[in-house]
Structure formats: structure tokens, C-alpha cells
CSV table of C-alpha atoms and ligand atoms in Angstrom, one decimal:
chain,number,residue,atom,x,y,z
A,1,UNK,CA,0.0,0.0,0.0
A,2,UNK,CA,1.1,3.4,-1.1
A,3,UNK,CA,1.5,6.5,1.6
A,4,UNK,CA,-1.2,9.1,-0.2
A,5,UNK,CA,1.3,11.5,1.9
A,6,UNK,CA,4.2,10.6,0.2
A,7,UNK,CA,2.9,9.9,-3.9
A,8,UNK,CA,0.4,12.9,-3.6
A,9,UNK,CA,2.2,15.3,-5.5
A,10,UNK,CA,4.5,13.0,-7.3
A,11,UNK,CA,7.9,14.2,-5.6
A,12,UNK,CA,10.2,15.8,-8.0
A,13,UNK,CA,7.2,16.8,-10.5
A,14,UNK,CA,5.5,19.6,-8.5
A,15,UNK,CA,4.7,21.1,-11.6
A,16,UNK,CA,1.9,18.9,-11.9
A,17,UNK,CA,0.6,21.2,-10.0
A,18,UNK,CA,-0.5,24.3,-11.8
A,19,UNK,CA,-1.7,27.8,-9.7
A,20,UNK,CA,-2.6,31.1,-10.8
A,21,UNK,CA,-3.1,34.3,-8.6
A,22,UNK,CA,-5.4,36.8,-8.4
A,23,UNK,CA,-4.2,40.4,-7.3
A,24,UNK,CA,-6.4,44.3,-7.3
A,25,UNK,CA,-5.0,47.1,-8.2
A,26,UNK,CA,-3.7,48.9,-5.4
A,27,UNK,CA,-5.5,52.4,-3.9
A,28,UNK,CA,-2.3,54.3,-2.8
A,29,UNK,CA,1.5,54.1,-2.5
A,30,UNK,CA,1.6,52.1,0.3
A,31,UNK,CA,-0.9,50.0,-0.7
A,32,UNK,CA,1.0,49.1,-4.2
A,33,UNK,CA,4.4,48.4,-2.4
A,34,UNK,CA,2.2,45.8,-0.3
A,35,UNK,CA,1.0,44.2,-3.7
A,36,UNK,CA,4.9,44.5,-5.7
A,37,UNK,CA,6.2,43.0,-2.4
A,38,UNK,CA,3.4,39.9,-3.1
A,39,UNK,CA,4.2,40.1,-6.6
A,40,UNK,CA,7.8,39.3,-5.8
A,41,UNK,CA,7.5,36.7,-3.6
A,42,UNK,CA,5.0,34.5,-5.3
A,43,UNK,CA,6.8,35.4,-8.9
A,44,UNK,CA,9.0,32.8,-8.7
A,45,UNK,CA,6.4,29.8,-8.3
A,46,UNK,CA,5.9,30.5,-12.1
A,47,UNK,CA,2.2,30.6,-11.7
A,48,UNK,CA,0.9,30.2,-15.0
A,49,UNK,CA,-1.0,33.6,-15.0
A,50,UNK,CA,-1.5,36.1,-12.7
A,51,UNK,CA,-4.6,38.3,-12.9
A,52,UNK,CA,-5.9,41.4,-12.1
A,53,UNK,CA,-9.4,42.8,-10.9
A,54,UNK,CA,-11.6,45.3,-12.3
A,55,UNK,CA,-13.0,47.6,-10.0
A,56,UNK,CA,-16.9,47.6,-9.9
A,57,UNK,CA,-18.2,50.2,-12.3
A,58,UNK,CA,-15.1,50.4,-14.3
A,59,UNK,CA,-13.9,52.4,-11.4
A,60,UNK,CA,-10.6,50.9,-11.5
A,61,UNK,CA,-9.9,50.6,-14.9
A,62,UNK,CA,-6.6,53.5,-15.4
A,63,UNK,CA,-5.2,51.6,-11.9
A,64,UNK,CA,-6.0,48.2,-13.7
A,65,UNK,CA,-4.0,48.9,-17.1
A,66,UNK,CA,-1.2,50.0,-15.0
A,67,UNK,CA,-0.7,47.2,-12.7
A,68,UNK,CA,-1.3,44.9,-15.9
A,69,UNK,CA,1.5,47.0,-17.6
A,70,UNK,CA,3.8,46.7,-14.9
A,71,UNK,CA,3.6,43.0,-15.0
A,72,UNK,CA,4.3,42.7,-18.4
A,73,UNK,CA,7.2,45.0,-18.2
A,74,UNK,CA,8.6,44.2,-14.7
A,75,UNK,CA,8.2,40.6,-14.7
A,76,UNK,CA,8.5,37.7,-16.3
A,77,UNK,CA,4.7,36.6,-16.1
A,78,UNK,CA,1.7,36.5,-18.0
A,79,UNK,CA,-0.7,39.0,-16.9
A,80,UNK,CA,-4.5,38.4,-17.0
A,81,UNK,CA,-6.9,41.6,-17.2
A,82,UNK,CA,-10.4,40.9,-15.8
A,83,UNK,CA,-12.9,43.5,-18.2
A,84,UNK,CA,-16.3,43.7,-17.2
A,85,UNK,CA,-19.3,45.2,-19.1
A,86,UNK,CA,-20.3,47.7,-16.8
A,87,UNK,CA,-21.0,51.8,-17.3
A,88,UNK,CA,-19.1,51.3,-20.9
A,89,UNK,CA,-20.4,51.2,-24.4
A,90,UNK,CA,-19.4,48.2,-26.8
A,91,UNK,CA,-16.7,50.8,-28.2
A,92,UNK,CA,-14.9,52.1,-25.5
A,93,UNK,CA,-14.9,48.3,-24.2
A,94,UNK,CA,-13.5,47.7,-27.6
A,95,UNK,CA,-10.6,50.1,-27.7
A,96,UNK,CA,-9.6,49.0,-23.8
A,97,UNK,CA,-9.3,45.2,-25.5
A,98,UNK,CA,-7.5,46.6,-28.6
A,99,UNK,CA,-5.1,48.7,-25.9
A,100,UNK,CA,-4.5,45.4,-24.6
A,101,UNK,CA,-3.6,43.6,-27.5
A,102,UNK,CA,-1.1,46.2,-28.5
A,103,UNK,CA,0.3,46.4,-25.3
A,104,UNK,CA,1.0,42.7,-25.4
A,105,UNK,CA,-1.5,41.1,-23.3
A,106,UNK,CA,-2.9,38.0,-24.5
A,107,UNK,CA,-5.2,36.7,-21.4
A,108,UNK,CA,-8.7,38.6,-20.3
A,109,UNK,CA,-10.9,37.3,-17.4
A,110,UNK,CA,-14.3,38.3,-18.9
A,111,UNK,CA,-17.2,39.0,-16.6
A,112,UNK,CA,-20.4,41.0,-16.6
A,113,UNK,CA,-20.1,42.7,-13.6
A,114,UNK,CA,-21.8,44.2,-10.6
A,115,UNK,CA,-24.6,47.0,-11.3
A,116,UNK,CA,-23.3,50.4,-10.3
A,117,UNK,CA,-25.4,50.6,-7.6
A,118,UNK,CA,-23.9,47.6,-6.1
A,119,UNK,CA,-24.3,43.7,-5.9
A,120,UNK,CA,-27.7,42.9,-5.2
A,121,UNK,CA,-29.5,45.6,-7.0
A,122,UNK,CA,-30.8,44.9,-10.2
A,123,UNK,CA,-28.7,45.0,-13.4
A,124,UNK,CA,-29.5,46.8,-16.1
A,125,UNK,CA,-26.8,46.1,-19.5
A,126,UNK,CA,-25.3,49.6,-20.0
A,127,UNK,CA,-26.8,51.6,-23.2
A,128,UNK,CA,-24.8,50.7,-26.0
A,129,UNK,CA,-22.6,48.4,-23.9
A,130,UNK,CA,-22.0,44.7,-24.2
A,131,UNK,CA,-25.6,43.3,-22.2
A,132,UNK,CA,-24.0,39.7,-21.4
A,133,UNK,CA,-20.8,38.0,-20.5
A,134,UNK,CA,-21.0,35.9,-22.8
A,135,UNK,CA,-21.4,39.0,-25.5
A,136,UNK,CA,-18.2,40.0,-24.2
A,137,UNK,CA,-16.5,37.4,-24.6
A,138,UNK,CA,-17.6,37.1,-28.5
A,139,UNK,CA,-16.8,40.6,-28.8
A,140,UNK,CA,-12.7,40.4,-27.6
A,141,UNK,CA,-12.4,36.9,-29.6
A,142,UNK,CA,-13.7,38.9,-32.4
A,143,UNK,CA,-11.0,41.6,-32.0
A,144,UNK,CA,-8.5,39.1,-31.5
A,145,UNK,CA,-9.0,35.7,-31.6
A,146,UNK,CA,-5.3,34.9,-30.2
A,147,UNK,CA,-7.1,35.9,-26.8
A,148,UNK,CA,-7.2,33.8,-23.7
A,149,UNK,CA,-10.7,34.1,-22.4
A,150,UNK,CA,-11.6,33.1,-19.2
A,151,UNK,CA,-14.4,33.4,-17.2
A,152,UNK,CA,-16.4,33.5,-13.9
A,153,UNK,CA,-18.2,30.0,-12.9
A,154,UNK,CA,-20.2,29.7,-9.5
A,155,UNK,CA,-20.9,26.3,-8.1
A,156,UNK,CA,-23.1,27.6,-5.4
A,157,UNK,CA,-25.2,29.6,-8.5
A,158,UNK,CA,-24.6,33.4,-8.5
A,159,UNK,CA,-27.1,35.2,-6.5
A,160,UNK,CA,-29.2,36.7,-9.6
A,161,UNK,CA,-29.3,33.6,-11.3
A,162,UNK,CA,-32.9,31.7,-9.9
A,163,UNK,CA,-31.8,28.1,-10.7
A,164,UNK,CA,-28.2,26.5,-10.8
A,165,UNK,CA,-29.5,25.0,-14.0
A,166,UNK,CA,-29.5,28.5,-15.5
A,167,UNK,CA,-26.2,29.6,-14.4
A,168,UNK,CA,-24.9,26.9,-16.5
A,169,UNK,CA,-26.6,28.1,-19.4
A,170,UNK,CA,-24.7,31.0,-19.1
A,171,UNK,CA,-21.3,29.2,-18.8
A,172,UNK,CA,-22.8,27.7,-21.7
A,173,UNK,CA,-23.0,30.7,-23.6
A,174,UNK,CA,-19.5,31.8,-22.5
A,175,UNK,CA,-17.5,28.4,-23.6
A,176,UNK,CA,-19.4,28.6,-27.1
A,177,UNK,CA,-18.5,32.2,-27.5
A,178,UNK,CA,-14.9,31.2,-27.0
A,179,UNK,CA,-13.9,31.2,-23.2
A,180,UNK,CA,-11.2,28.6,-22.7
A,181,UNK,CA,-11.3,28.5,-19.1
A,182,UNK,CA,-13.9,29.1,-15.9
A,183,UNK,CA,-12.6,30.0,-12.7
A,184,UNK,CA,-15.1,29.4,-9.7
A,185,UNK,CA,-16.5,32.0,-7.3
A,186,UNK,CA,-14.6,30.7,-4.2
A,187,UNK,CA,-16.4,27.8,-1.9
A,188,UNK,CA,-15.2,25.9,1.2
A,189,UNK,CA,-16.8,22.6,0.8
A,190,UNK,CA,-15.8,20.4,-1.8
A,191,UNK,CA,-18.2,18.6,-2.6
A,192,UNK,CA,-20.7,21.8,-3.8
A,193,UNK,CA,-17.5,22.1,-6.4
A,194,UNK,CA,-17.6,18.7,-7.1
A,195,UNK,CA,-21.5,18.4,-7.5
A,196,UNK,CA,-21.4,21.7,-9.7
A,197,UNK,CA,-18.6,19.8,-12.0
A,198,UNK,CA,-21.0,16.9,-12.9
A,199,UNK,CA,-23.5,19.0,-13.8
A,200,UNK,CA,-21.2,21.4,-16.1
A,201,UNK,CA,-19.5,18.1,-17.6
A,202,UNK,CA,-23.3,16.5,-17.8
A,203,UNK,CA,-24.1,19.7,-19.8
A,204,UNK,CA,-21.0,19.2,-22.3
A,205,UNK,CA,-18.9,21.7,-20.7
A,206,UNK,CA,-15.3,20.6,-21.2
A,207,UNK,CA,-13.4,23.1,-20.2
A,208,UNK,CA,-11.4,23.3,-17.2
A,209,UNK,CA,-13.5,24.9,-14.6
A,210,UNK,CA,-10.6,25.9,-11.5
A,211,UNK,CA,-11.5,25.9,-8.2
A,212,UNK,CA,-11.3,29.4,-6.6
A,213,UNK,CA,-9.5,29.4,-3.4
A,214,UNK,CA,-9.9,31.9,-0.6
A,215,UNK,CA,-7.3,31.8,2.5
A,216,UNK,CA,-9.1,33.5,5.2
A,217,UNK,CA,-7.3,36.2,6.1
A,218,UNK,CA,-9.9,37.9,8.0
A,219,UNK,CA,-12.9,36.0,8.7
A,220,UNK,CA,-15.0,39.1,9.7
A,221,UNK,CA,-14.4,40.1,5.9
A,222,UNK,CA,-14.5,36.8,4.7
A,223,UNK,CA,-17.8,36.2,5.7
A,224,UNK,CA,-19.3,39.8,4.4
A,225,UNK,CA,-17.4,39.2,0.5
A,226,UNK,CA,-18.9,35.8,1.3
A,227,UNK,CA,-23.2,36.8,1.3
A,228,UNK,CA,-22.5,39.2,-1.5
A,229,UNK,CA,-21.2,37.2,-3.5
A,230,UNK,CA,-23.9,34.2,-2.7
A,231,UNK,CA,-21.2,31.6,-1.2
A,232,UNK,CA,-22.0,29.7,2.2
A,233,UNK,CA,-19.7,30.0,5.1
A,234,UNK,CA,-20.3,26.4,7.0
A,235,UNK,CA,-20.4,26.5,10.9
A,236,UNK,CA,-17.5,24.6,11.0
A,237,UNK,CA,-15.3,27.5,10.0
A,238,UNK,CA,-16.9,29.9,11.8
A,239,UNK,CA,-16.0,27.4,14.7
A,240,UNK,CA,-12.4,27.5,14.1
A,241,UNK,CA,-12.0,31.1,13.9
A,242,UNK,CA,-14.4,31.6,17.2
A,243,UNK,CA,-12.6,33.6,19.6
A,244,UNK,CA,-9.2,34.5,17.7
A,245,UNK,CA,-10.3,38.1,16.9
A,246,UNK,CA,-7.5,39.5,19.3
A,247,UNK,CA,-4.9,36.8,18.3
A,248,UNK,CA,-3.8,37.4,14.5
A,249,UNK,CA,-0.7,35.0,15.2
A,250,UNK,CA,-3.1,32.0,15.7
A,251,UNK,CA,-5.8,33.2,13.2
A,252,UNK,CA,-3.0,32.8,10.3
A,253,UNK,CA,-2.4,29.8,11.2
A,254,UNK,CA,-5.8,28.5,11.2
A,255,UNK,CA,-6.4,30.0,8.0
A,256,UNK,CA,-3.1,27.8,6.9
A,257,UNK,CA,-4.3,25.1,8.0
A,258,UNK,CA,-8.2,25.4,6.6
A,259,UNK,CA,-6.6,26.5,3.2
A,260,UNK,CA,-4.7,23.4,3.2
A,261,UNK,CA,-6.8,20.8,4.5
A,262,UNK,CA,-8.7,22.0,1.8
A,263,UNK,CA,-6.9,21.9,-1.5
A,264,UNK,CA,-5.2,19.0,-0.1
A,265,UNK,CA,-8.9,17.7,-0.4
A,266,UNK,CA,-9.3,18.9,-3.7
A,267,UNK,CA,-5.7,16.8,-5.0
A,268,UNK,CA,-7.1,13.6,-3.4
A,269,UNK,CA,-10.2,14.5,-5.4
A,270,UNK,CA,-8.0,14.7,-8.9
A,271,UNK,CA,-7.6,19.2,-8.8
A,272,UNK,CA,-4.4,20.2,-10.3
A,273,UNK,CA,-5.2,23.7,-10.6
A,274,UNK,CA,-5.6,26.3,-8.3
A,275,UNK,CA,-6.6,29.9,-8.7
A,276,UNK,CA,-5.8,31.8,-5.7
A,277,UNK,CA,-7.7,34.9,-4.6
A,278,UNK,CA,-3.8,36.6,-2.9
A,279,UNK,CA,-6.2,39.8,-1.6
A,280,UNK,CA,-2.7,41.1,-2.3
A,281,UNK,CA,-1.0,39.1,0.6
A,282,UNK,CA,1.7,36.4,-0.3
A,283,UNK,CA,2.5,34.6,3.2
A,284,UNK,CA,-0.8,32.0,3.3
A,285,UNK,CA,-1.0,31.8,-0.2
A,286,UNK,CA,2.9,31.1,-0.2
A,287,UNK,CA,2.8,28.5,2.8
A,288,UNK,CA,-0.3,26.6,0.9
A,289,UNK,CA,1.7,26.9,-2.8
A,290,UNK,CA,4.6,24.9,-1.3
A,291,UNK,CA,2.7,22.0,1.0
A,292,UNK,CA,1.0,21.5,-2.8
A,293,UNK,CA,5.0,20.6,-3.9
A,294,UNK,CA,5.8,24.1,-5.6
A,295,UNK,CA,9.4,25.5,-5.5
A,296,UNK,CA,10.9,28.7,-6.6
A,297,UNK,CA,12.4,28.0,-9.9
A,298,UNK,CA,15.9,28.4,-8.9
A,299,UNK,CA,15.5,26.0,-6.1
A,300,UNK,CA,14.3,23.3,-8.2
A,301,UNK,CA,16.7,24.0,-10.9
A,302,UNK,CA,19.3,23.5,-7.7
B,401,FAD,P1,-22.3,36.0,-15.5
B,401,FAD,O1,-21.7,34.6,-15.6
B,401,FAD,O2,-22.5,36.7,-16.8
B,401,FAD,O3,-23.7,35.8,-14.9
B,401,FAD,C1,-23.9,35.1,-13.6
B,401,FAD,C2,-25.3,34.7,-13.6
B,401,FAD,O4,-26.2,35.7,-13.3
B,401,FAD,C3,-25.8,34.1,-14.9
B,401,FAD,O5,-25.6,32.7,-14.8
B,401,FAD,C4,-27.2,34.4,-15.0
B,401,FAD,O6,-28.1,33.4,-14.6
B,401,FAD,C5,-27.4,35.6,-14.0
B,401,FAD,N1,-27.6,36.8,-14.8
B,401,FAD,C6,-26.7,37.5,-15.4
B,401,FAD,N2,-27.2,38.7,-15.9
B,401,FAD,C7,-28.5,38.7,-15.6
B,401,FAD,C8,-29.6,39.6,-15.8
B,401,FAD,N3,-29.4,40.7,-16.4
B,401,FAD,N4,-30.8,39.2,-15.2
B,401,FAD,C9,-30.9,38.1,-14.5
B,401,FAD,N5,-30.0,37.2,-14.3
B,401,FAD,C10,-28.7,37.5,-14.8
B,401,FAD,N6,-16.4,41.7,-10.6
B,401,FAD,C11,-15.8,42.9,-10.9
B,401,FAD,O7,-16.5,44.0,-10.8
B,401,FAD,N7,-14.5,43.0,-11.3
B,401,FAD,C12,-13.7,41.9,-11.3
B,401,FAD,O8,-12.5,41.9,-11.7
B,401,FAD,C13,-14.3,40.6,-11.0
B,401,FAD,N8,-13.6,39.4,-11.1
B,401,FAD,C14,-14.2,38.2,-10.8
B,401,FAD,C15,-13.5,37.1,-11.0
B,401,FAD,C16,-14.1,35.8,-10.7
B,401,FAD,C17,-13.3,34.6,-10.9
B,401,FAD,C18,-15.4,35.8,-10.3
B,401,FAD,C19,-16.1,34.4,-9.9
B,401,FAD,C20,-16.2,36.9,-10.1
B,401,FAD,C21,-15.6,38.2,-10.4
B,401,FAD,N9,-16.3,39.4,-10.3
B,401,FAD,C22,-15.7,40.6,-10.6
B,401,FAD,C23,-17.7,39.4,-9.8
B,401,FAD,C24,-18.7,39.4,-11.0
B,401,FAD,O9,-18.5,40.5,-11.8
B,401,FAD,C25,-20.1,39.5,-10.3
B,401,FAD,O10,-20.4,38.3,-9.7
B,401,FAD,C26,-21.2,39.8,-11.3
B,401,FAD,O11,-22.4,40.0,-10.6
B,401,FAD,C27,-21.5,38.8,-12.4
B,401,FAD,O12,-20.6,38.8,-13.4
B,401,FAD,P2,-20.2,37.4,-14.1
B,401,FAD,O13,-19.5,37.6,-15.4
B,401,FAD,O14,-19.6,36.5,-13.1
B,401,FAD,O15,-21.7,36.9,-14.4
């Protein structure tokens, strides 16, 4: 009998395990030396894309292109620029994906959006703007069809959507327009991933659909991103975080080891890739990258 331990991420071959992170563009100075300090330290784990949010509303978007721009000319990794289709028309959307292109970027998470008045309230498609995801998607494969296009995917249903069934109609929608990958809203019980994955693959879904990962850096915040975004927190974590408020030192490593015992899960379960939501941090997201068997590159070229 084999120790799953010891063959679970096939020593010597941790690039069988793939990640990508997930960074937002940073409000001030000292906000963006936090994120280029996170940057640096998870760089060299050659993640296979790192991406970068849009702020709700478009309200991000100049802070967005620079961080993206940054990347591509600080670094050595392949930037991913989420676009939504919010408070734009079709053309200015247009010439932000054209920008892109020339600038060298070759990877866009596409995603509707929240309305401008928040998620929650209804949305209305902007005038003259792209009115779906999946429009969007269409709409920067048909500028450039060399674009990576991935997508949102939510195995708890997004909270506008009234049946799960109709959700994946709209992933649907987004694969046949083009998208080439889903990344999931982040969940903490498996098996809601796992029971959303048979019903994408029963629907003839085939691509990848990554698993979202959250590290709980603050459960407080956790839990309020959390009902907005229509993800359950189970008692069970709550639990584990219950009276740690006042002790950050033992809350980071609880959130190590719920982050852990759950993508371990998730490799036991067949997952190779991860996308991580960093919130800009590196240390958890770090700690969990190397139990999964990554190594900076010059260590394992060592
Ligand atoms: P879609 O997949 O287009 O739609 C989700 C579901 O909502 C659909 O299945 C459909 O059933 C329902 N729906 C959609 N439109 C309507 C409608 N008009 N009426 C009724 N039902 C409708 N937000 C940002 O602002 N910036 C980001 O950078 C960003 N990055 C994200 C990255 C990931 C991986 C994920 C999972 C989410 C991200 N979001 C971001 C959040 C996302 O924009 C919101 O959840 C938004 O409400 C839906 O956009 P979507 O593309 O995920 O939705």
C-alpha cells in the first residue's frame, strides 16, 4: 500500500501542479508596495497567469492597465486583465481590449459585472454596452481571436441567477462564444465544487473549470465578500475562527491550515489547478503553494 502523503504530488514533479493568482489594483503608495512586495515573492512559483481585478463600475480601470502594464514589463509573467461590461459602451470596451492587445497582453478574465449601484440591486446592461458576459467574450475573440478568455463559474449559483441550471446556461454561452477556461467563485466545501462539476461536464462543458481558493485572512471580511457574492460559510469554519479576533498570530495559522486541509482535499479529489484569490497578501497563499510541492524555480533548478 502506497502512503497518499508521500505519492500525492508525485515528488520531484510539483509542476503537476498548476496555480494562478489573483491580485487588485492597489488604492495608494503604500498599498502598491504591499501588492509589488506579493508580486515578488510569489513570482517565482511560475504561476501560469497572474490576474488582475476590475474595479466595480469600471472604477478601477486606469489603476488596472497599469498594474497589468507593470507585469508585463517588470516581470517575467503573464498578466490576466479581468474586463467587465459595466458603465461602458461596446466601443470604449473595444478600444480598452484593442489597448491590450497592443500592449502585449494576450489573457482577459471576462465578466459581466456588478450593477453600479452595487451587488444585489438589479442590473441593467449599460446603453450601448456589451448586455451579457458571454457578448463580451464574442466581442474580444472577435478583435483578436489569439485571446485567452476566461471566465467566472459559480458552483453555489450566482445570487441573480434563480436556478443553478440557469447559471450553466450561461457558462454555456461563454464556452461557445470562445472562453477557454472558468474559474469558480470561491467555496469551502468540496463537494458543492464537485456536485457543480458533474453538472457542467453532464451539460458538455469541457473546459477546465478551476476551483477558486480563498485563504481567510480575516474572517470578519471573509464572511461579508462571502453573502455578497452568494457563497456559504459552514459552521464549521466559523467554529475554528471563534474567539481568535484579538490573536492574528493564531488566526493565520488557522487560516493555513483550513486552506490546506482544503486543496489537499481537492488533490485527493483529482484538482491540479488552483486559482488563488492573494487579496494582495503572499504569506498563506505562499505556505499553501509549497505544501501542494511548488518550489521557486531556482531552487528546483538546484
Ligand atoms: P455571468 O456569468 O455573466 O452571470 C452570472 C449569472 O447571473 C448568470 O448565470 C445568470 O443566470 C445571471 N444573470 C446575469 N445577468 C443577468 C440579468 N441581467 N438578469 C438576470 N440574471 C442574470 N467583478 C468585478 O467587478 N471585477 C472583477 O474583476 C471581477 N472578477 C471576478 C473574478 C471571478 C473569478 C469571479 C467568480 C467573479 C468576479 N467578479 C468581478 C464578480 C462578478 O462581476 C459578479 O459576480 C457579477 O455580478 C457577475 O458577473 P459574471 O461575469 O460572473 O456573471
Amino acid at each position: 500500500m502506497t502512503d497518499t502523503r508521500a505519492s500525492r504530488f508525485q515528488r520531484g514533479d510539483g509542476r503537476r501542479i498548476a496555480v494562478s493568482f489573483e491580485f487588485f489594483p492597489p488604492k495608494d503608495e503604500a498599498m502598491e508596495r504591499v501588492l509589488w512586495e506579493s508580486i515578488e515573492r510569489l513570482a517565482p512559483l511560475a504561476p501560469s497567469f497572474v490576474s488582475v481585478t476590475y474595479g466595480a463600475g469600471g472604477s478601477t480601470r486606469e489603476r488596472t492597465h497599469a498594474t497589468v502594464k507593470r507585469i508585463l514589463s517588470e516581470t517575467a509573467l503573464t498578466p490576466a486583465a479581468h474586463l467587465t461590461c459595466v458603465a461602458a459602451t461596446r466601443g470604449e470596451i473595444d478600444d480598452i481590449v484593442r489597448g491590450y492587445h497592443a500592449a502585449g497582453v494576450r489573457h482577459i478574465v471576462a465578466l459581466r459585472g456588478d450593477p453600479m449601484a452595487g451587488a444585489g440591486e438589479k442590473y441593467a446592461a449599460h446603453p450601448g454596452g456589451y448586455e451579457t458576459s458571454a457578448k463580451l467574450v464574442e466581442g474580444i475573440k472577435r478583435i483578436a481571436p489569439d485571446f485567452d478568455v476566461s471566465v467566472s463559474a459559480y458552483p453555489e449559483k450566482h445570487p441573480e441567477s434563480p436556478t443553478v441550471e440557469a447559471d450553466i446556461d450561461m457558462l454555456k454561452a461563454k464556452v461557445d462564444a470562445g472562453a477557454s477556461r472558468a474559474i469558480t467563485q470561491f467555496f469551502f466545501e468540496n463537494d458543492l465544487y464537485f456536485r457543480y462539476l458533474d453538472r457542467v461536464r453532464a451539460r458538455g462543458i469541457d473546459i477546465p473549470i478551476v476551483p477558486g481558493i480563498l485563504p481567510v485572512q480575516n474572517f470578519k471580511a471573509a464572511t461579508n465578500f462571502a453573502k455578497r457574492a452568494g457563497a456559504s460559510v459552514p459552521a464549521w469554519i466559523a467554529e475554528r475562527f471563534h474567539g481568535l479576533d484579538d490573536d492574528p498570530a493564531t488566526r493565520k495559522l488557522i487560516a493555513a491550515a483550513v486552506a490546506a486541509e482544503q486543496v489537499i482535499d481537492l488533490v485527493d479529489r483529482g484538482v491540479t489547478n488552483f486559482h488563488f484569490y492573494t487579496m494582495n497578501r503572499a504569506d498563506l497563499v505562499y505556505a499553501i503553494c509549497h505544501l501542494l510541492g511548488l518550489r521557486p524555480a531556482t531552487q528546483e533548478a538546484a
